[in-house]
Structure formats: C-alpha cells, structure tokens
CSV table of C-alpha atoms in Angstrom, one decimal:
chain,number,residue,atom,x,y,z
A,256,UNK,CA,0.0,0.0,0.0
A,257,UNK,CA,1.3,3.5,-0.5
A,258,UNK,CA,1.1,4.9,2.9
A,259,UNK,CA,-0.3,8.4,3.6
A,260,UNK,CA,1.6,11.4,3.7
A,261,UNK,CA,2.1,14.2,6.2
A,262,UNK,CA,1.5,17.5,5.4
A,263,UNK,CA,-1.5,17.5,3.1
A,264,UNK,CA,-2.8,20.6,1.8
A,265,UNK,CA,-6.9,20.7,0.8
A,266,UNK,CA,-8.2,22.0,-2.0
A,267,UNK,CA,-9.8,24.9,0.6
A,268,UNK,CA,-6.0,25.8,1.8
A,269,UNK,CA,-4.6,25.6,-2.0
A,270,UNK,CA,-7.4,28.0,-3.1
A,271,UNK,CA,-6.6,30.5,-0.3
A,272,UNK,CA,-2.7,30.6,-1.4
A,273,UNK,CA,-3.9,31.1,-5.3
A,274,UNK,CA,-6.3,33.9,-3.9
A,275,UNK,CA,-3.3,35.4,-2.4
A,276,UNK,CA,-1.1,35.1,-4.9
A,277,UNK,CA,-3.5,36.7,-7.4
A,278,UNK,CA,-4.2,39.6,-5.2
A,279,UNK,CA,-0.1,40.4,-5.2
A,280,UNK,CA,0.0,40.8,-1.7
A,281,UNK,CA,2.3,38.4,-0.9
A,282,UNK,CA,4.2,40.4,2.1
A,283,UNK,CA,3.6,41.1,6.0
A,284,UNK,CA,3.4,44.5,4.9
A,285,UNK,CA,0.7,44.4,2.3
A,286,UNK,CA,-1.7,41.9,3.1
A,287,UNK,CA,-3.8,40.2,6.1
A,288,UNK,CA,-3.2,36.9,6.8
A,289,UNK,CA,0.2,37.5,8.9
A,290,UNK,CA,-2.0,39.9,11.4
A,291,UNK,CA,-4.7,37.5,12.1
A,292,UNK,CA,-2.7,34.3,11.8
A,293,UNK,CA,-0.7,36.3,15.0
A,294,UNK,CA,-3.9,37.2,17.0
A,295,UNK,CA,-5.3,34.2,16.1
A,296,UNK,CA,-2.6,31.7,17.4
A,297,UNK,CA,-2.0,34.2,20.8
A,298,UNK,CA,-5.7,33.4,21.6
A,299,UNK,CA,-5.9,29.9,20.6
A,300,UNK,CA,-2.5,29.8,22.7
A,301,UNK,CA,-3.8,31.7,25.5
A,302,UNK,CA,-1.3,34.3,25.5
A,303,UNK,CA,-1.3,38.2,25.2
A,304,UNK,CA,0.9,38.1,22.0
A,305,UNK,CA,2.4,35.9,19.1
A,306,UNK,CA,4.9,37.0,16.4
A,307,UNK,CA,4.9,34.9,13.0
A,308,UNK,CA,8.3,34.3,11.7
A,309,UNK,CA,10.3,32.4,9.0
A,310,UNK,CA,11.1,29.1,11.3
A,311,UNK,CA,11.3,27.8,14.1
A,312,UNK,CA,15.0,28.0,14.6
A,313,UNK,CA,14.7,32.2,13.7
A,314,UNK,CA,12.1,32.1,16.7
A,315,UNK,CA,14.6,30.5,19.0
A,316,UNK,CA,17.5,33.3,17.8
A,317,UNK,CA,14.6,35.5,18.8
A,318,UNK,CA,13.7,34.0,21.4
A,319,UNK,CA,17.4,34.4,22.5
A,320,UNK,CA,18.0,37.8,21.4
A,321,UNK,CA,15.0,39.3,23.2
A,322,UNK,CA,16.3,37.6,27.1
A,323,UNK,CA,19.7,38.9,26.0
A,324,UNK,CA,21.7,35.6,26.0
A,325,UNK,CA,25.5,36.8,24.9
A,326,UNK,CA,28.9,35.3,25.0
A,327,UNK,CA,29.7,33.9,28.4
A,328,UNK,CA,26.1,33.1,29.3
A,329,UNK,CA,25.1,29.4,29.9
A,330,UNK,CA,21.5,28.0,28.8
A,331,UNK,CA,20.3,24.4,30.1
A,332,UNK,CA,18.2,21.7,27.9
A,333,UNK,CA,17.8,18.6,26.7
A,334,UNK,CA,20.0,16.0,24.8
A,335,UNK,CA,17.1,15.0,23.0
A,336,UNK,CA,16.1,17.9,20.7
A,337,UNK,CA,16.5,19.0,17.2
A,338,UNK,CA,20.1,20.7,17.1
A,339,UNK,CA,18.8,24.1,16.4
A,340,UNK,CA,17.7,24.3,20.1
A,341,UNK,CA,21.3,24.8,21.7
A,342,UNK,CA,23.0,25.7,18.0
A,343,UNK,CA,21.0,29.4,17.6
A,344,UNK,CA,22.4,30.1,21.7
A,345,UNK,CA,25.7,29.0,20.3
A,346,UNK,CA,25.5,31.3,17.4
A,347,UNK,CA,25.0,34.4,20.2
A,348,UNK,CA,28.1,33.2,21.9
A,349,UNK,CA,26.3,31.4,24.8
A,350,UNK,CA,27.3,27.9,26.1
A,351,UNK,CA,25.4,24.9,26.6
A,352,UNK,CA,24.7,22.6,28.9
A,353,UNK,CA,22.8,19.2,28.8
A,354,UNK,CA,20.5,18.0,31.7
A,355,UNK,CA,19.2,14.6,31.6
A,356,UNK,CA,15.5,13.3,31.1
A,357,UNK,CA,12.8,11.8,32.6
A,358,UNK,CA,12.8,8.2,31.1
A,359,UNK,CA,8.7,8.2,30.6
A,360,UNK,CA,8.3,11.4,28.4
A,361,UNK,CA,11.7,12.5,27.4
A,362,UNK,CA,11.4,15.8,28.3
A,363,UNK,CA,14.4,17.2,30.9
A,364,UNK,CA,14.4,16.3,33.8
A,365,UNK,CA,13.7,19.3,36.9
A,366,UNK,CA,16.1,17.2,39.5
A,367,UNK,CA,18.7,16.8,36.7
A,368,UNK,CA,18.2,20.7,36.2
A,369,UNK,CA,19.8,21.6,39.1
A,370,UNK,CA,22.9,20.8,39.7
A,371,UNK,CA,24.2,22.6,36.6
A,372,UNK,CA,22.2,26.2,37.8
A,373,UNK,CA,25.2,28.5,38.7
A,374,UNK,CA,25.5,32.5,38.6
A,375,UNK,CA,26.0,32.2,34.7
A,376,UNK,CA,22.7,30.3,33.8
A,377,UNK,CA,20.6,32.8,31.9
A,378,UNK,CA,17.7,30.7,30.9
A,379,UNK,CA,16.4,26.9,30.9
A,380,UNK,CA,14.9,25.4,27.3
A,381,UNK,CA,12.7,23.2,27.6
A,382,UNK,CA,11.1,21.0,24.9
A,383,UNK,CA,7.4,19.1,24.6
A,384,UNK,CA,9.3,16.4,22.9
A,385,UNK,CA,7.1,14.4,20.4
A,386,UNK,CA,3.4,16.3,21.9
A,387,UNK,CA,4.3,15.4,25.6
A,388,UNK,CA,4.1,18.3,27.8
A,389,UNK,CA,7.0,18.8,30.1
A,390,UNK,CA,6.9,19.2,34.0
A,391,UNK,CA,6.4,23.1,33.8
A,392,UNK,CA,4.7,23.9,36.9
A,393,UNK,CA,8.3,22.7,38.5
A,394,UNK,CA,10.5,23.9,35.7
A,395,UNK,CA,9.0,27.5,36.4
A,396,UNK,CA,9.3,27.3,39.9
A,397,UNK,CA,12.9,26.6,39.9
A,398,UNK,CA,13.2,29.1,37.2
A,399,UNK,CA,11.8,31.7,39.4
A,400,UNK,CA,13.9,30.6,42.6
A,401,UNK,CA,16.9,31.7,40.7
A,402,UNK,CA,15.8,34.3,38.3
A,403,UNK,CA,16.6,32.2,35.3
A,404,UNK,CA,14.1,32.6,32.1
A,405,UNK,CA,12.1,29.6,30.8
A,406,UNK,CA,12.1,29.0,27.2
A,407,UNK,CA,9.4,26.7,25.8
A,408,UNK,CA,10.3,24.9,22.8
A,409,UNK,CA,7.2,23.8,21.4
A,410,UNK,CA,8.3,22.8,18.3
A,411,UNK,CA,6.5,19.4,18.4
A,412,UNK,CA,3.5,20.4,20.5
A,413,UNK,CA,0.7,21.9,18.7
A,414,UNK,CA,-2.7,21.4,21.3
A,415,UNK,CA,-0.4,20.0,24.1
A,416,UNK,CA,-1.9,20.7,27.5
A,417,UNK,CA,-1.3,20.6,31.2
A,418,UNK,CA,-4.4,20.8,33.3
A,419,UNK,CA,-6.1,22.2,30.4
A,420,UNK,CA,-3.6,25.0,29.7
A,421,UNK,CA,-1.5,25.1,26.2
A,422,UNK,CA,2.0,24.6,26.3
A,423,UNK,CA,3.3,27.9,25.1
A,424,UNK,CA,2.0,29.9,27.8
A,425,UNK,CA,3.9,28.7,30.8
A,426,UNK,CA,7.5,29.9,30.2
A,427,UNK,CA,8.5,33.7,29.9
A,428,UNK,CA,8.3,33.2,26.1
A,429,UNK,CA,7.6,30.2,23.9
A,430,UNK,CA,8.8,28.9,20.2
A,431,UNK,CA,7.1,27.5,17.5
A,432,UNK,CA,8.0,25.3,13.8
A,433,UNK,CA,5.6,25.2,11.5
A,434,UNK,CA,8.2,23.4,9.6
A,435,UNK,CA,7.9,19.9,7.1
A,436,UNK,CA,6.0,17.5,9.1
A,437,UNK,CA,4.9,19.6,12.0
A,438,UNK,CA,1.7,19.7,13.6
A,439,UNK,CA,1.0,22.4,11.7
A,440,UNK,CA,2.8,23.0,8.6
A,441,UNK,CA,3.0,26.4,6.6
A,442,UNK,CA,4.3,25.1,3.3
A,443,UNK,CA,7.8,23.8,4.5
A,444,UNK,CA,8.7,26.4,6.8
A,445,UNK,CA,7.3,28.8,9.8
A,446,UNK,CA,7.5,29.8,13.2
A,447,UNK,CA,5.7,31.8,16.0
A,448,UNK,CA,6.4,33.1,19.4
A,449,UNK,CA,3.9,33.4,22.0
A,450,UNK,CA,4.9,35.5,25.3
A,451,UNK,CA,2.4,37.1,27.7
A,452,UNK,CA,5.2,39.9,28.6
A,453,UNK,CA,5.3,43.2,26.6
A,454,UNK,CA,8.9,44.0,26.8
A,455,UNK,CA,9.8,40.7,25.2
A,456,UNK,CA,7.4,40.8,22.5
A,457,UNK,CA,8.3,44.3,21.4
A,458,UNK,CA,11.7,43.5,21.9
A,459,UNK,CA,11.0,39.9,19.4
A,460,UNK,CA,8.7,42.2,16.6
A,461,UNK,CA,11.5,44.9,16.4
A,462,UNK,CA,13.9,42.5,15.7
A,463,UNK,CA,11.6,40.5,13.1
A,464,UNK,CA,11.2,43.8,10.9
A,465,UNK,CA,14.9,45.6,11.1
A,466,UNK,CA,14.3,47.1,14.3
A,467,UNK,CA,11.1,49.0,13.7
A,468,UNK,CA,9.5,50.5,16.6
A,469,UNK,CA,5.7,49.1,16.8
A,470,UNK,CA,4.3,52.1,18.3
A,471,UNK,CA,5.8,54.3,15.3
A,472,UNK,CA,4.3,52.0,12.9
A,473,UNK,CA,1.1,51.6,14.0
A,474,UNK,CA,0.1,55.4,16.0
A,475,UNK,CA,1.8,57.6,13.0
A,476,UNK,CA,0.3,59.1,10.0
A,477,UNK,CA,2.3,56.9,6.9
A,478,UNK,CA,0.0,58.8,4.0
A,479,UNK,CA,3.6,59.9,2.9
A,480,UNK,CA,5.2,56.6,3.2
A,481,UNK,CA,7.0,54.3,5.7
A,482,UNK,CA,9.5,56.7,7.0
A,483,UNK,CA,12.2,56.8,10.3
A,484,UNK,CA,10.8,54.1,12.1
A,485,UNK,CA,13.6,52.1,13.3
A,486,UNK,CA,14.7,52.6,16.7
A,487,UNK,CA,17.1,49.6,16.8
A,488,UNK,CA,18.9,47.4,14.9
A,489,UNK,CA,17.1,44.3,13.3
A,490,UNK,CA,16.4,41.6,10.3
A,491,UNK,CA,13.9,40.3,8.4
A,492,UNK,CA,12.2,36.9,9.7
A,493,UNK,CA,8.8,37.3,8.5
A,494,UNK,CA,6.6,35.5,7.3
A,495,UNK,CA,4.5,35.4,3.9
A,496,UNK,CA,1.4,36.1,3.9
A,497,UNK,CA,0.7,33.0,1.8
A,498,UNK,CA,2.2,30.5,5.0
A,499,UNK,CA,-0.1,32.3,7.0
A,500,UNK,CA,-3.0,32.0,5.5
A,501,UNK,CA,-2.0,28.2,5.3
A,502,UNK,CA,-1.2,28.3,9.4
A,503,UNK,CA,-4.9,30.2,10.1
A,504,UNK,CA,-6.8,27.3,7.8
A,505,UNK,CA,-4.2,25.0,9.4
A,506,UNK,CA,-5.3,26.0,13.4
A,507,UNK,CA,-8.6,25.9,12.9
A,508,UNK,CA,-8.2,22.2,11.8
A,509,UNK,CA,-6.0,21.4,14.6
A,510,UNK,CA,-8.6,20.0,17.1
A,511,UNK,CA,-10.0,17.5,14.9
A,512,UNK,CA,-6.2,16.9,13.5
A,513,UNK,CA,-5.5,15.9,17.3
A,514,UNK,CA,-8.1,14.0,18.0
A,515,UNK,CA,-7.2,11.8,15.2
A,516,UNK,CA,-3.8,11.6,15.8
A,517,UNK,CA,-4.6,10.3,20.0
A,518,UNK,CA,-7.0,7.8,18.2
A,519,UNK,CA,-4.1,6.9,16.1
A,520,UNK,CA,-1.8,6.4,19.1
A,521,UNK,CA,-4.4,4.6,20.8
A,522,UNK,CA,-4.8,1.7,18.4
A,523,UNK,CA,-0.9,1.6,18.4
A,524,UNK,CA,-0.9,1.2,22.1
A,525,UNK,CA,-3.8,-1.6,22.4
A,526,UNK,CA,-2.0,-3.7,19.9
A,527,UNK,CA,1.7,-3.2,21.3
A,528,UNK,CA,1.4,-2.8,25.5
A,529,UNK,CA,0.9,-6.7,25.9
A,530,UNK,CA,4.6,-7.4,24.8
A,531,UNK,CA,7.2,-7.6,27.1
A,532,UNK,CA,9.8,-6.7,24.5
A,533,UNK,CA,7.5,-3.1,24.8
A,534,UNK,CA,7.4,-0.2,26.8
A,535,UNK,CA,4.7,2.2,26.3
A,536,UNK,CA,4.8,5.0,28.6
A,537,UNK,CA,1.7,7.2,28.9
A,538,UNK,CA,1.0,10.4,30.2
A,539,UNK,CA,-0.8,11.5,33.5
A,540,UNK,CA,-4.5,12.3,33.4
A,541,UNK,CA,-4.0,16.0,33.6
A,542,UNK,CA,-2.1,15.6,31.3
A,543,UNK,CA,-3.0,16.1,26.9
A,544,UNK,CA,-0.4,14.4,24.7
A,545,UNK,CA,-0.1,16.6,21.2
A,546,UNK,CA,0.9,13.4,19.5
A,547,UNK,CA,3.8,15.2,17.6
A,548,UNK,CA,5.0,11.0,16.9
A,549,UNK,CA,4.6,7.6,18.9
A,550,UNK,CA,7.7,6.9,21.0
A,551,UNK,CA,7.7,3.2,22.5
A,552,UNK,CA,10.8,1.5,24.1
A,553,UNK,CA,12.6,-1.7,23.6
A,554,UNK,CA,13.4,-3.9,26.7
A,555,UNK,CA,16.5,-5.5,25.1
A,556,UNK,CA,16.7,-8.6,27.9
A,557,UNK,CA,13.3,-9.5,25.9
A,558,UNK,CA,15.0,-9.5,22.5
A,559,UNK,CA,15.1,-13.0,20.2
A,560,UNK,CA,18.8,-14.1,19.8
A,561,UNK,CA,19.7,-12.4,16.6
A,562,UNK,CA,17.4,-9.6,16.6
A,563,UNK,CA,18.1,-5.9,17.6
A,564,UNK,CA,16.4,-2.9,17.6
A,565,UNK,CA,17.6,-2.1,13.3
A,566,UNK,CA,16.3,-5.5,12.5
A,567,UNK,CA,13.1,-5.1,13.6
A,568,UNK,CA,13.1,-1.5,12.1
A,569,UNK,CA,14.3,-2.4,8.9
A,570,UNK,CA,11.3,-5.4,8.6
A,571,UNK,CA,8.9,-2.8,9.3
A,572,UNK,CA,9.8,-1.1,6.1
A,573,UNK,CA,10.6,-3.9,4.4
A,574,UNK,CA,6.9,-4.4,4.7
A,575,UNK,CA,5.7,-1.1,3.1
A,576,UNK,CA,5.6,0.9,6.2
A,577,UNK,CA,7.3,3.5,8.0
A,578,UNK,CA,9.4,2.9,11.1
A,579,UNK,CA,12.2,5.0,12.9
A,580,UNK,CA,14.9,5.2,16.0
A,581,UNK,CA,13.3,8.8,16.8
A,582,UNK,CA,12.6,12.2,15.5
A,583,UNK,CA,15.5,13.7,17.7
A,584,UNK,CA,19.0,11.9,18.0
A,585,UNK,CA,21.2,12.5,21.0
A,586,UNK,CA,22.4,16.2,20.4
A,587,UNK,CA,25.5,15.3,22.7
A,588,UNK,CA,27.1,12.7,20.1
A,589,UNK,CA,27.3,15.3,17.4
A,590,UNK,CA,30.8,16.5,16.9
A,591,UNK,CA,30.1,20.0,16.7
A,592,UNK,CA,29.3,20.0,20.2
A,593,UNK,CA,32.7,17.9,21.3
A,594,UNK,CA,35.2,21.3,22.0
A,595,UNK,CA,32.3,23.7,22.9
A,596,UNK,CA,30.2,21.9,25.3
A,597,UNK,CA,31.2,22.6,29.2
A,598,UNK,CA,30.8,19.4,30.7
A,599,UNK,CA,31.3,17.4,27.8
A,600,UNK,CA,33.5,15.0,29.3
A,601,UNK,CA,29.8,13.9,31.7
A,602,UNK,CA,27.8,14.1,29.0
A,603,UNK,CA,27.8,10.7,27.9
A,604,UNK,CA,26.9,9.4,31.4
A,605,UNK,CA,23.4,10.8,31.4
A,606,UNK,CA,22.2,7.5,31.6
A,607,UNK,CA,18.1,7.8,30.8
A,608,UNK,CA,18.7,10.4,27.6
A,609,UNK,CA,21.3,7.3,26.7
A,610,UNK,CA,19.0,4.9,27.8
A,611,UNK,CA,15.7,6.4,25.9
A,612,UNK,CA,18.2,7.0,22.2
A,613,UNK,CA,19.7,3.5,22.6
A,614,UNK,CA,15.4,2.0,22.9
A,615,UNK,CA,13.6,4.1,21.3
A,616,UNK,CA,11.1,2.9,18.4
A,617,UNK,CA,9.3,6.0,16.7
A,618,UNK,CA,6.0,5.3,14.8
A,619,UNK,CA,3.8,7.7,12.5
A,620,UNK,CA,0.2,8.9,14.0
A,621,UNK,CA,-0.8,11.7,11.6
A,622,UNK,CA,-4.0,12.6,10.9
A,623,UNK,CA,-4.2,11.5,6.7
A,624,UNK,CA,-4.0,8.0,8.5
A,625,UNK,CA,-7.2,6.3,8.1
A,626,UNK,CA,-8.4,3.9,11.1
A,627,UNK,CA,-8.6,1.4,8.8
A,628,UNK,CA,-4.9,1.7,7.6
A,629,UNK,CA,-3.6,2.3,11.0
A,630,UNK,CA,-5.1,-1.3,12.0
A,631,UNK,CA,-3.3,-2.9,9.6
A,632,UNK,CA,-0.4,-0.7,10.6
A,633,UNK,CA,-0.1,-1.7,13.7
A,634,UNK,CA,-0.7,-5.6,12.9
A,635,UNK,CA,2.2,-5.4,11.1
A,636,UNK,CA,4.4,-3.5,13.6
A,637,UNK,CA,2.8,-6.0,16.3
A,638,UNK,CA,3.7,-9.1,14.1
A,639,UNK,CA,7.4,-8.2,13.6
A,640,UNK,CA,7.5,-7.3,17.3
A,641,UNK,CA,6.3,-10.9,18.5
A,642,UNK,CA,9.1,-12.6,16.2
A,643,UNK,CA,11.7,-10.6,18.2
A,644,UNK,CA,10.2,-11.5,21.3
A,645,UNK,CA,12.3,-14.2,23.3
C-alpha cells in the first residue's frame, strides 16, 4: 500500500494561497493573513501576544535575542532535541549545557536541572518532545527561585496541555516550527512566538522587521510613506502572507487533526502494550499528549537471539511501512558539540537520555491516517514485534 503522507494541503488551503497570490499581496506589509494568523494563534494559545516568523529555529535566535543571552552566558536543555535548540544560543556566543530526562516522556528532567544552575545560567529550554508536555509547573518554579528565564520549545506540540492549559504559555516566552512535518505545517517552513510579557514581545517584533518601533508604525500618519521608524537594529524573519493564510486554515483544523492523531496512538498502544519486549509510557491524566510521533521503548533482555532494535526496524519497512529510532537523535554525540560543550566529558553518562536513544522505536500517528490503515499498521508492527520476542 502507499502509505499516507504528512502534510496534506486541501483543496480549501490551495485555493486560499492562489487567492493570495493573485491579489499580489504576498508580504507582511501588504496583506492580512500575517496579522490574524498572530492574534489568532495568541488566543488559541492563550497568551497576550504571538509573532509569525520564518522558522522555528529564527524564533529560537529570537527568542534568544529578546532575554539577552550573549557570549559567556550558559542556557540548560535537553539532549534529546532537534540541534537548532542549543545551535541558535551557540550562534550568540552562549554555552550549553545538557541535563538529563525523565525516562517516561523524554522531556528534561527538573532534578537533573539543578545541579548545573550557577551564577552564569541565563535561561532553561525546555522541549514538549514528540506532543508530551513537560513538567512546567516545576521547571518554572525553579526558574523563578533563581531568576533564570524559561524557554518553551514547542516545536513538536501543537494542542499539548497541562491541566487544560497550552504549552506555550507557561514559560516567559515560547517557540514554535511550522516546519515539514509539524503539527501544523505552513508550506515547509514557519514559526511563531507566544509570550504574555510586553517587553519581550516588542523586543522579538522589532527585531523581526529591522528594528522598527511598533508604536511608530502603527500610531503615526504613513500617508507619505514608511518613513524613520527604526529605533534599533534588526532583520527580516517574517513570514509570507501565503504561509499564514495556510497556518490560520491549518489552526482551525488542529482540534480534529489531534483528535485523530490520540485515536491513532491509541490503536498503536492496544496492539503493542501486551509485549514484554514493549514499553509504552503514557502520560498523566491532567495531562493532553499533542501526539507530535509515537515513542515506545525496547526492553532488550526481551529481545530473540539475533534480533536488535535495526532489525526489527528495517522489517517494518521492508513491509511497506514507516518505522524510525526517533525524530531527535542525541544532540551530545554530534561533533560540533565535542570542543564547545562545558561538561562534555559527563555528557555521555546521562544515563536515561542514553537509555531512551539507545530503545527508542518511533511510529507515525498523523491525521491522513485512516483507522482502517492504522489497523493494519499496527498488525504489522505487532507481528514483527512478537518474532523478536524471546
């Protein structure tokens, strides 16, 4: 079977884009969609602002920028992330350190978070990795003990909540990807930041549009033209008005999107948590999983002789279907970071990030996934599975 792809754009969302391009106003500056996609996402977020932006990883140099972090500075996060995480506070001179996770939803770890707070530790990143929300009520608490900024990545948590609240709106400012195969998807790339504080949103949309001052755009007379607006020094990482109007058509879709994608991971889960070559860890009660991907974890005692965790991946595909180690490999075994990470030389020993990227089994959940084709998905992944059972 040809299985289903991830993003898929409508016939409703393609139309929109071809309205826009028609119309010729393509830019921030000229059209619409970029406005409302921002209020839009701040109140679906539940947060006083949001800032559209080119990617994700611009949002994190934002996101950067706007606390300050410079050379010298130290940021905390996760070994299991996409790179650009600790690589755009790297780019601004700032040096990372890695704090292990919690070995059910491979977000970092609050306990492993402190030991490495000192008087150089600017801010703490956290990220919702794969839809499940991180421990931010304690994150934020020990942020606030020592004055350090949370970051929420939130890269791979579109409609994550805790206690009915959206990830995004916990931290002192939050990032978003609306890249490839994210949640939501703006035609290959995107990004947003929510923040509920003024200073740090005026500080992130001056820096967006070459340091324009907001206030002299929007409270001056411009019948004459655009003219002596900037106030600081900035960039350009906007957003088209065409991803936007894909993001708006995309967020209003995202409920049902989710609710397909838990029924998704719900049929993997009734077919696979009877193995004992299978861990399935699942999220508290108060607790909504976004879904991002489905994460499992091999118990390798329980393997067959002669089968390993690339065996039973590559039968999976052999079969006509999708299977993978993870979405995000250990960040601490690429070289870049070997001569510019701190504490390097512990790194390795973080034994539950090493544990999860040594077990991990990553499966697909998104919504283009029929139920009918995710039954016969997970028979398959279930049938390889009890052949490498001992």
């Amino acid at each position: 079977m040809s299985f289903p792809s991830w993003p898929n754009f409508d016939e409703e969302s393609i139309n929109s884009t071809v309205s826009i391009l028609k119309s010729g106003k393509v830019n921030y500056w000229t059209g619409i969609e970029g406005k409302k996609f921002e209020r839009e996402f701040a109140n679906w977020c539940g947060t006083d602002f949001a800032i559209a932006l080119s990617n994700g990883s611009v949002a994190l140099t934002a996101a950067y920028m706007a606390l300050g972090i410079k050379e010298g500075d130290e940021i905390i996060t996760t070994p299991r992330t996409f790179i650009a995480t600790a690589s755009t506070a790297m780019l601004l001179g700032a040096r990372i350190l890695f704090a292990d996770v919690d070995t059910n939803s491979g977000c970092i770890n609050v306990d492993s978070i402190k030991p490495l707070i000192n008087k150089k530790t600017k801010a703490i990143v956290v990220v919702h990795l794969a839809g499940w929300p991180a421990d931010m009520h304690s994150i934020c608490a020990l942020g606030k003990k020592y004055n350090i900024s949370i970051i929420e990545d939130c890269s791979q948590a579109h409609g994550a909540k805790i206690n009915g609240k959206n990830v995004g709106s916990f931290g002192d400012i939050a990032t978003w990807s609306f890249c490839q195969d994210k949640i939501v998807s703006t035609a290959g790339e995107g990004g947003m930041i929510t923040t509920s504080n003024e200073n740090l949103w005026r500080h992130v949309w001056s820096l967006k549009d070459h340091g324009k001052d907001i206030d002299s755009v929007n409270k001056n007379d411009h019948s004459l033209g655009y003219r002596w607006l900037h106030e600081t020094i900035g960039t350009n990482f906007r957003l088209t008005e065409i991803q936007s109007s894909i993001g708006r058509y995309q967020l209003k879709k995202l409920t049902e999107w989710n609710r397909i994608r838990t029924e998704n991971a719900l049929i993997l889960i009734e077919k696979l948590r009877n193995f004992n070559l299978i861990r399935i860890p699942l999220p508290e009660k108060n607790l909504c999983h976004a879904w991002y991907k489905f994460y499992c974890y091999l118990i390798p005692s329980c393997l067959k002789k002669g089968w390993d965790r690339d065996r039973i991946i590559s039968e999976i595909i052999s079969e006509g279907y999708p299977a993978y180690h993870g979405s995000c490999s250990e960040l601490y075994l690429e070289k870049c970071f070997e001569n510019s990470i701190p504490n390097y030389a512990q790194i390795k020993s973080l034994p539950n990030a090493k544990l999860l990227g040594e077990t991990s089994l990553m499966f697909l959940v998104h919504p283009t996934i029929s139920r009918k084709q995710m039954k016969l998905y997970a028979d398959v992944i279930a049938n390889i599975i009890k052949r490498a059972t001992s």
